[in-house]
Amino acid sequence: QVQLVESGGGLVQAGGSLRLSCAASDAPTFSTYVMGWFRQAPGKEREFVAGISRNGGRTAYADSVKGRFTISRDNAKNTLLLQMNSLKPEDTAVYYCAADRAPTIGVLTTKFGYDYWGQGTQVTVSS
């Protein structure tokens, strides 16, 4: 069972950048997990942000972040990353890392597809 710990959140002005990291504890098998980033703003549902396949060859993004966010993974370091550029106030949320061992070579874009979640890291974008 994998354990996920996010870091890298914080307060940034609109137009700025942040890079989120997610460290996975299940070292020998990290490459067998499909990974994703989700976010949840106060009073809103948790929503998909970006996802990546097991080998990193396939990615998917929410329309709201396309062209601004980039998801990547380093299977040798058991790490998932989210580079966030051109941040907007509406990007303010708690960001969660998620993992699943779904038998797919693709990407999972729904929260119901993930079994493992981190505790989240707060991202606040000021206007």
mmCIF file of C-alpha atoms in Angstrom:
data_model
loop_
_atom_site.group_PDB
_atom_site.id
_atom_site.type_symbol
_atom_site.label_atom_id
_atom_site.label_comp_id
_atom_site.label_asym_id
_atom_site.label_seq_id
_atom_site.Cartn_x
_atom_site.Cartn_y
_atom_site.Cartn_z
ATOM 1 C CA GLN A 1 0.000 0.000 0.000
ATOM 2 C CA VAL A 2 1.503 3.301 -1.094
ATOM 3 C CA GLN A 3 1.655 6.387 1.129
ATOM 4 C CA LEU A 4 1.695 9.796 -0.517
ATOM 5 C CA VAL A 5 3.043 13.080 0.881
ATOM 6 C CA GLU A 6 2.593 16.369 -0.980
ATOM 7 C CA SER A 7 4.787 19.450 -0.610
ATOM 8 C CA GLY A 8 5.480 22.727 -2.368
ATOM 9 C CA GLY A 9 2.263 24.609 -1.750
ATOM 10 C CA GLY A 10 2.176 28.186 -0.555
ATOM 11 C CA LEU A 11 1.075 31.743 -1.231
ATOM 12 C CA VAL A 12 1.876 33.287 -4.599
ATOM 13 C CA GLN A 13 0.726 36.307 -6.549
ATOM 14 C CA ALA A 14 -1.317 35.959 -9.701
ATOM 15 C CA GLY A 15 0.942 35.238 -12.648
ATOM 16 C CA GLY A 16 3.480 33.463 -10.469
ATOM 17 C CA SER A 17 4.598 29.844 -10.379
ATOM 18 C CA LEU A 18 4.760 26.961 -7.931
ATOM 19 C CA ARG A 19 5.972 23.384 -8.211
ATOM 20 C CA LEU A 20 4.218 20.710 -6.220
ATOM 21 C CA SER A 21 5.867 17.426 -5.335
ATOM 22 C CA CYS A 22 4.393 14.149 -4.201
ATOM 23 C CA ALA A 23 6.676 11.599 -2.573
ATOM 24 C CA ALA A 24 5.543 7.978 -2.627
ATOM 25 C CA SER A 25 6.634 5.510 0.021
ATOM 26 C CA ASP A 26 6.076 2.314 -1.971
ATOM 27 C CA ALA A 27 9.519 2.436 -3.514
ATOM 28 C CA PRO A 28 9.814 -0.844 -5.450
ATOM 29 C CA THR A 29 6.491 -0.526 -7.219
ATOM 30 C CA PHE A 30 5.913 3.203 -7.817
ATOM 31 C CA SER A 31 6.079 2.632 -11.556
ATOM 32 C CA THR A 32 3.033 0.370 -11.351
ATOM 33 C CA TYR A 33 0.774 3.216 -10.174
ATOM 34 C CA VAL A 34 -1.206 5.551 -12.375
ATOM 35 C CA MET A 35 -0.865 8.990 -10.774
ATOM 36 C CA GLY A 36 -2.883 12.174 -10.690
ATOM 37 C CA TRP A 37 -3.360 15.597 -9.150
ATOM 38 C CA PHE A 38 -6.705 16.853 -7.920
ATOM 39 C CA ARG A 39 -7.778 20.018 -6.131
ATOM 40 C CA GLN A 40 -10.589 21.093 -3.883
ATOM 41 C CA ALA A 41 -11.601 24.672 -3.187
ATOM 42 C CA PRO A 42 -13.809 25.577 -0.198
ATOM 43 C CA GLY A 43 -17.415 24.603 -0.810
ATOM 44 C CA LYS A 44 -16.605 22.816 -4.065
ATOM 45 C CA GLU A 45 -16.197 19.241 -5.204
ATOM 46 C CA ARG A 46 -12.754 17.728 -5.573
ATOM 47 C CA GLU A 47 -11.822 18.067 -9.234
ATOM 48 C CA PHE A 48 -9.321 16.520 -11.603
ATOM 49 C CA VAL A 49 -6.321 18.683 -12.487
ATOM 50 C CA ALA A 50 -3.855 16.399 -14.281
ATOM 51 C CA GLY A 51 -3.011 12.733 -14.678
ATOM 52 C CA ILE A 52 -0.105 10.666 -15.924
ATOM 53 C CA SER A 53 0.325 7.064 -17.001
ATOM 54 C CA ARG A 54 2.637 4.572 -15.333
ATOM 55 C CA ASN A 55 5.596 5.207 -17.584
ATOM 56 C CA GLY A 56 4.903 8.908 -18.002
ATOM 57 C CA GLY A 57 4.211 8.580 -21.691
ATOM 58 C CA ARG A 58 0.612 9.771 -21.508
ATOM 59 C CA THR A 59 -0.795 12.799 -19.740
ATOM 60 C CA ALA A 60 -4.157 14.506 -19.435
ATOM 61 C CA TYR A 61 -5.226 17.898 -18.125
ATOM 62 C CA ALA A 62 -8.362 19.705 -17.092
ATOM 63 C CA ASP A 63 -9.285 22.381 -19.622
ATOM 64 C CA SER A 64 -8.858 25.044 -16.954
ATOM 65 C CA VAL A 65 -5.125 24.302 -16.559
ATOM 66 C CA LYS A 66 -4.080 23.263 -20.072
ATOM 67 C CA GLY A 67 -1.066 25.208 -21.254
ATOM 68 C CA ARG A 68 -0.260 26.423 -17.722
ATOM 69 C CA PHE A 69 0.334 23.238 -15.689
ATOM 70 C CA THR A 70 2.653 20.330 -16.451
ATOM 71 C CA ILE A 71 2.550 16.947 -14.744
ATOM 72 C CA SER A 72 5.585 14.685 -14.699
ATOM 73 C CA ARG A 73 6.982 11.761 -12.745
ATOM 74 C CA ASP A 74 10.369 10.353 -11.870
ATOM 75 C CA ASN A 75 9.940 6.640 -11.272
ATOM 76 C CA ALA A 76 13.547 6.288 -10.118
ATOM 77 C CA LYS A 77 12.893 8.789 -7.333
ATOM 78 C CA ASN A 78 9.291 7.735 -6.567
ATOM 79 C CA THR A 79 8.165 11.308 -7.168
ATOM 80 C CA LEU A 80 5.246 12.984 -8.910
ATOM 81 C CA LEU A 81 5.510 16.651 -9.874
ATOM 82 C CA LEU A 82 3.132 19.416 -10.918
ATOM 83 C CA GLN A 83 4.647 22.556 -12.377
ATOM 84 C CA MET A 84 2.107 25.382 -12.174
ATOM 85 C CA ASN A 85 2.729 28.554 -14.156
ATOM 86 C CA SER A 86 0.659 31.679 -14.804
ATOM 87 C CA LEU A 87 -1.322 31.002 -11.663
ATOM 88 C CA LYS A 88 -4.731 32.615 -11.231
ATOM 89 C CA PRO A 89 -6.783 33.330 -8.105
ATOM 90 C CA GLU A 90 -9.216 30.621 -9.200
ATOM 91 C CA ASP A 91 -6.415 28.074 -8.855
ATOM 92 C CA THR A 92 -6.593 28.551 -5.079
ATOM 93 C CA ALA A 93 -7.365 25.178 -3.491
ATOM 94 C CA VAL A 94 -5.957 22.272 -1.557
ATOM 95 C CA TYR A 95 -4.067 20.104 -4.031
ATOM 96 C CA TYR A 96 -4.030 16.330 -3.615
ATOM 97 C CA CYS A 97 -1.817 13.652 -5.070
ATOM 98 C CA ALA A 98 -3.528 10.362 -5.949
ATOM 99 C CA ALA A 99 -2.411 6.897 -7.018
ATOM 100 C CA ASP A 100 -3.997 3.725 -8.301
ATOM 101 C CA ARG A 101 -2.936 0.360 -9.650
ATOM 102 C CA ALA A 102 -5.622 0.271 -12.307
ATOM 103 C CA PRO A 103 -4.816 -2.172 -15.131
ATOM 104 C CA THR A 104 -4.467 0.505 -17.763
ATOM 105 C CA ILE A 105 -1.684 1.926 -19.887
ATOM 106 C CA GLY A 106 -3.515 5.245 -19.941
ATOM 107 C CA VAL A 107 -4.515 7.994 -17.543
ATOM 108 C CA LEU A 108 -7.294 8.107 -14.957
ATOM 109 C CA THR A 109 -9.228 11.371 -14.966
ATOM 110 C CA THR A 110 -11.909 10.710 -12.359
ATOM 111 C CA LYS A 111 -11.452 10.796 -8.590
ATOM 112 C CA PHE A 112 -13.396 7.539 -8.322
ATOM 113 C CA GLY A 113 -10.594 5.752 -10.141
ATOM 114 C CA TYR A 114 -8.017 6.375 -7.431
ATOM 115 C CA ASP A 115 -7.627 4.350 -4.261
ATOM 116 C CA TYR A 116 -4.759 6.180 -2.558
ATOM 117 C CA TRP A 117 -4.607 9.849 -1.584
ATOM 118 C CA GLY A 118 -2.211 12.224 0.112
ATOM 119 C CA GLN A 119 -3.184 14.722 2.814
ATOM 120 C CA GLY A 120 -3.026 17.699 0.481
ATOM 121 C CA THR A 121 -1.079 20.929 0.247
ATOM 122 C CA GLN A 122 -2.614 24.408 0.217
ATOM 123 C CA VAL A 123 -2.087 26.665 -2.782
ATOM 124 C CA THR A 124 -3.262 30.264 -2.456
ATOM 125 C CA VAL A 125 -3.055 32.701 -5.345
ATOM 126 C CA SER A 126 -3.582 36.362 -4.515
ATOM 127 C CA SER A 127 -4.885 38.883 -7.029
#
